[in-house]
Amino acid sequence: MGEDIRLKSAAGEIGAYLATPKGAAPNNTPKGGIVVIQEIFGVNHHIKAVTDFFASQGYLALAPRFFDHIKTGIELGYTPDTIAEGRGYVMQPGFTDKAVQDTEAAIQELKTRGARKVGVTGYCWGGTISWLAATRLKPDAVSGYYGGGIHGARTEKPTVPTQLHFGDKDMHIPMTHVNELRKLHPDVQIFDYPADHGFHCDERGSWDAAASKQAMARTLEFFGKHVG
């Protein structure tokens, strides 16, 4: 379903994984676009599968390969060593700003390809980038999952419809942080689930089928309302 394309942003040129819906709307016109933001593991098998899923729902979906700024072909698994490796990449000075610039380019790329409205979703570190897209960019909606860096950017205010998803068993994101976000941003939909960090990834031990299903149902309803 997907193909690799090139994406030019203010941060430089990178690759991206593009998934196209097949006849999901009249004249094959996508009902909208979705930018899918990677975890710290790159645009790996799981992120491609998520991107393909959004395409199966009628969206033109694009996952930028942020790690191409460092080296092409970085796709990591879920071991302690690869977790440390991925964290090392995203913690490099200026890397978050590059990811936000790449996300802006991805939004524009989807519009160029026929998406009238574009949503952004992301997971783990990608959840943080999704939050920054809501506060710094102008997508049409954002649905972010368990972004550990959101609390650090909690004083930034989203300017677009935004929802967030957290696991209440997540040792990386205490519920005190989640509840603080609720108080600071009453207009943001914030959901928590009886699940751990990474609950949406069915390739991780922390995957929670019920939480993942409910969160995605909410995401699809949200995008259906604000994106198409």
Short mmCIF file of C-alpha atoms in Angstrom, two decimals:
data_model
loop_
_atom_site.label_atom_id
_atom_site.label_comp_id
_atom_site.label_asym_id
_atom_site.label_seq_id
_atom_site.Cartn_x
_atom_site.Cartn_y
_atom_site.Cartn_z
CA MET A 1 0.00 0.00 0.00
CA GLY A 2 2.85 2.40 0.78
CA GLU A 3 5.74 3.92 -1.11
CA ASP A 4 8.83 5.93 -0.24
CA ILE A 5 8.97 9.55 -1.35
CA ARG A 6 11.28 12.50 -0.77
CA LEU A 7 10.27 15.35 1.50
CA LYS A 8 11.92 18.78 1.49
CA SER A 9 11.64 20.93 4.59
CA ALA A 10 13.43 23.90 6.11
CA ALA A 11 15.52 21.35 8.00
CA GLY A 12 16.71 19.61 4.83
CA GLU A 13 15.61 16.75 2.60
CA ILE A 14 14.51 13.43 4.09
CA GLY A 15 12.55 10.37 3.05
CA ALA A 16 8.95 9.68 4.00
CA TYR A 17 6.56 6.74 3.82
CA LEU A 18 3.36 7.54 1.92
CA ALA A 19 0.25 5.35 2.03
CA THR A 20 -2.58 6.06 -0.41
CA PRO A 21 -6.23 5.06 0.07
CA LYS A 22 -7.68 2.74 -2.55
CA GLY A 23 -11.05 3.92 -3.75
CA ALA A 24 -12.17 5.01 -0.27
CA ALA A 25 -13.82 8.20 -1.54
CA PRO A 26 -15.46 9.37 -4.77
CA ASN A 27 -12.97 9.60 -7.61
CA ASN A 28 -10.29 8.23 -5.24
CA THR A 29 -10.00 11.65 -3.62
CA PRO A 30 -8.76 11.21 -0.03
CA LYS A 31 -11.16 12.39 2.63
CA GLY A 32 -8.18 14.11 4.27
CA GLY A 33 -4.52 13.73 5.11
CA ILE A 34 -2.82 12.35 8.23
CA VAL A 35 0.81 12.93 9.21
CA VAL A 36 1.99 9.99 11.31
CA ILE A 37 4.84 10.86 13.67
CA GLN A 38 7.28 8.11 14.61
CA GLU A 39 8.37 6.94 18.04
CA ILE A 40 12.06 6.98 18.94
CA PHE A 41 12.40 3.84 16.83
CA GLY A 42 12.10 5.48 13.41
CA VAL A 43 9.65 4.72 10.64
CA ASN A 44 9.83 1.02 11.36
CA HIS A 45 7.42 -1.84 10.66
CA HIS A 46 4.91 -0.64 13.25
CA ILE A 47 4.78 2.99 12.09
CA LYS A 48 4.37 1.84 8.50
CA ALA A 49 1.49 -0.37 9.62
CA VAL A 50 -0.17 2.57 11.41
CA THR A 51 0.27 4.70 8.29
CA ASP A 52 -1.25 1.94 6.16
CA PHE A 53 -4.15 1.70 8.59
CA PHE A 54 -5.03 5.36 8.20
CA ALA A 55 -4.90 4.89 4.42
CA SER A 56 -7.33 1.98 4.78
CA GLN A 57 -9.68 4.43 6.49
CA GLY A 58 -9.64 6.70 3.45
CA TYR A 59 -6.85 9.10 4.42
CA LEU A 60 -3.71 9.97 2.52
CA ALA A 61 -1.14 9.21 5.21
CA LEU A 62 2.51 10.23 5.43
CA ALA A 63 5.23 9.29 7.94
CA PRO A 64 8.35 11.49 7.71
CA ARG A 65 11.66 9.73 8.30
CA PHE A 66 13.19 12.21 10.75
CA PHE A 67 16.21 10.00 11.39
CA ASP A 68 17.37 10.58 7.80
CA HIS A 69 18.89 13.80 9.16
CA ILE A 70 21.30 11.52 11.03
CA LYS A 71 21.58 8.49 8.76
CA THR A 72 19.26 6.82 6.26
CA GLY A 73 17.72 3.47 7.02
CA ILE A 74 17.42 3.72 10.81
CA GLU A 75 14.57 1.41 11.85
CA LEU A 76 14.82 0.12 15.41
CA GLY A 77 13.17 -2.62 17.44
CA TYR A 78 12.12 -2.56 21.08
CA THR A 79 15.07 -3.77 23.15
CA PRO A 80 16.82 -1.84 25.94
CA ASP A 81 19.74 -1.18 23.59
CA THR A 82 17.57 0.19 20.79
CA ILE A 83 15.58 2.30 23.27
CA ALA A 84 18.85 3.88 24.38
CA GLU A 85 19.93 4.33 20.76
CA GLY A 86 16.66 6.01 19.77
CA ARG A 87 16.72 8.31 22.77
CA GLY A 88 20.23 9.34 21.84
CA TYR A 89 19.06 10.38 18.39
CA VAL A 90 16.07 12.46 19.47
CA MET A 91 18.00 14.13 22.30
CA GLN A 92 20.54 15.64 19.91
CA PRO A 93 20.52 19.45 20.12
CA GLY A 94 18.07 20.97 17.67
CA PHE A 95 16.57 17.66 16.58
CA THR A 96 13.11 18.44 17.91
CA ASP A 97 13.04 21.70 15.96
CA LYS A 98 13.99 19.82 12.81
CA ALA A 99 11.15 17.37 13.40
CA VAL A 100 8.65 20.21 13.73
CA GLN A 101 9.92 21.70 10.46
CA ASP A 102 9.63 18.31 8.79
CA THR A 103 6.09 17.97 10.11
CA GLU A 104 5.16 21.30 8.56
CA ALA A 105 6.60 20.09 5.24
CA ALA A 106 4.61 16.86 5.54
CA ILE A 107 1.37 18.81 6.09
CA GLN A 108 2.04 20.86 2.98
CA GLU A 109 3.00 17.75 0.98
CA LEU A 110 -0.33 16.12 1.76
CA LYS A 111 -2.20 19.26 0.73
CA THR A 112 -0.24 19.36 -2.51
CA ARG A 113 -1.32 15.77 -3.14
CA GLY A 114 -5.01 16.57 -2.74
CA ALA A 115 -5.79 16.51 0.98
CA ARG A 116 -7.97 19.53 1.74
CA LYS A 117 -7.49 19.15 5.50
CA VAL A 118 -4.66 17.46 7.40
CA GLY A 119 -4.44 15.96 10.88
CA VAL A 120 -1.32 15.02 12.83
CA THR A 121 -0.92 12.01 15.11
CA GLY A 122 2.15 10.65 16.86
CA TYR A 123 3.30 8.14 19.44
CA CYS A 124 5.80 8.35 22.31
CA TRP A 125 8.32 11.01 21.24
CA GLY A 126 6.03 11.50 18.26
CA GLY A 127 3.27 12.40 20.69
CA THR A 128 5.42 15.29 21.86
CA ILE A 129 6.05 16.41 18.28
CA SER A 130 2.30 16.20 17.68
CA TRP A 131 1.73 18.53 20.62
CA LEU A 132 4.26 20.98 19.20
CA ALA A 133 2.49 20.76 15.85
CA ALA A 134 -0.71 21.80 17.64
CA THR A 135 0.99 24.75 19.34
CA ARG A 136 3.40 25.90 16.63
CA LEU A 137 1.88 24.82 13.30
CA LYS A 138 -1.54 24.93 11.69
CA PRO A 139 -2.81 21.43 10.98
CA ASP A 140 -6.56 20.95 11.18
CA ALA A 141 -6.46 18.61 14.20
CA VAL A 142 -3.97 16.73 16.39
CA SER A 143 -4.27 13.44 18.28
CA GLY A 144 -1.15 12.67 20.30
CA TYR A 145 -0.30 9.52 22.24
CA TYR A 146 1.74 9.42 25.48
CA GLY A 147 4.24 12.14 24.62
CA GLY A 148 6.74 12.31 27.46
CA GLY A 149 7.90 15.78 26.50
CA ILE A 150 4.45 17.38 26.46
CA HIS A 151 4.65 18.35 30.13
CA GLY A 152 7.89 20.21 29.45
CA ALA A 153 6.05 22.25 26.81
CA ARG A 154 2.86 22.52 28.86
CA THR A 155 2.79 26.32 28.76
CA GLU A 156 2.47 26.27 24.97
CA LYS A 157 -1.16 26.61 23.90
CA PRO A 158 -2.68 24.59 21.06
CA THR A 159 -4.33 26.69 18.38
CA VAL A 160 -6.13 23.78 16.69
CA PRO A 161 -8.49 21.04 17.95
CA THR A 162 -6.33 18.69 20.02
CA GLN A 163 -6.74 15.45 21.94
CA LEU A 164 -4.20 13.48 23.97
CA HIS A 165 -4.01 9.86 25.15
CA PHE A 166 -2.07 8.58 28.17
CA GLY A 167 -1.72 5.34 30.12
CA ASP A 168 -2.25 5.67 33.85
CA LYS A 169 0.36 2.95 34.47
CA ASP A 170 3.00 4.84 32.50
CA MET A 171 6.04 5.29 34.75
CA HIS A 172 7.47 7.85 32.30
CA ILE A 173 4.45 10.17 32.48
CA PRO A 174 2.93 10.44 35.98
CA MET A 175 -0.76 11.17 36.27
CA THR A 176 0.11 14.34 38.17
CA HIS A 177 1.54 15.65 34.88
CA VAL A 178 -1.53 14.53 32.95
CA ASN A 179 -3.87 16.19 35.42
CA GLU A 180 -1.82 19.38 35.31
CA LEU A 181 -2.28 19.43 31.55
CA ARG A 182 -6.02 19.05 32.08
CA LYS A 183 -6.09 22.11 34.31
CA LEU A 184 -3.91 24.20 32.01
CA HIS A 185 -5.76 23.23 28.82
CA PRO A 186 -9.46 22.61 29.52
CA ASP A 187 -10.25 22.81 25.79
CA VAL A 188 -7.98 19.85 25.00
CA GLN A 189 -9.55 16.39 25.11
CA ILE A 190 -7.32 14.36 27.45
CA PHE A 191 -8.00 10.65 27.95
CA ASP A 192 -6.25 8.17 30.19
CA TYR A 193 -6.44 4.40 30.06
CA PRO A 194 -5.53 1.56 32.46
CA ALA A 195 -2.41 0.86 30.42
CA ASP A 196 1.34 1.38 30.24
CA HIS A 197 3.53 3.52 27.98
CA GLY A 198 3.40 2.43 24.34
CA PHE A 199 0.00 0.76 24.74
CA HIS A 200 -0.92 1.33 21.09
CA CYS A 201 2.06 -0.57 19.64
CA ASP A 202 1.19 -4.24 19.16
CA GLU A 203 4.88 -5.06 18.74
CA ARG A 204 5.77 -4.00 22.29
CA GLY A 205 5.22 -5.91 25.50
CA SER A 206 3.24 -2.96 26.84
CA TRP A 207 0.61 -3.24 24.11
CA ASP A 208 -2.91 -3.14 25.52
CA ALA A 209 -5.53 -4.28 23.01
CA ALA A 210 -8.52 -2.70 24.75
CA ALA A 211 -6.84 0.66 25.36
CA SER A 212 -5.44 0.72 21.84
CA LYS A 213 -8.84 -0.01 20.30
CA GLN A 214 -10.62 2.64 22.36
CA ALA A 215 -7.98 5.30 21.76
CA MET A 216 -7.96 4.70 18.01
CA ALA A 217 -11.76 4.82 17.88
CA ARG A 218 -11.59 8.23 19.55
CA THR A 219 -8.85 9.34 17.17
CA LEU A 220 -10.83 8.29 14.10
CA GLU A 221 -13.97 10.01 15.39
CA PHE A 222 -11.96 13.16 16.12
CA PHE A 223 -10.33 13.20 12.70
CA GLY A 224 -13.65 12.39 11.09
CA LYS A 225 -15.05 15.56 12.63
CA HIS A 226 -12.13 17.91 11.98
CA VAL A 227 -10.29 16.45 8.96
CA GLY A 228 -12.86 14.55 6.90
#
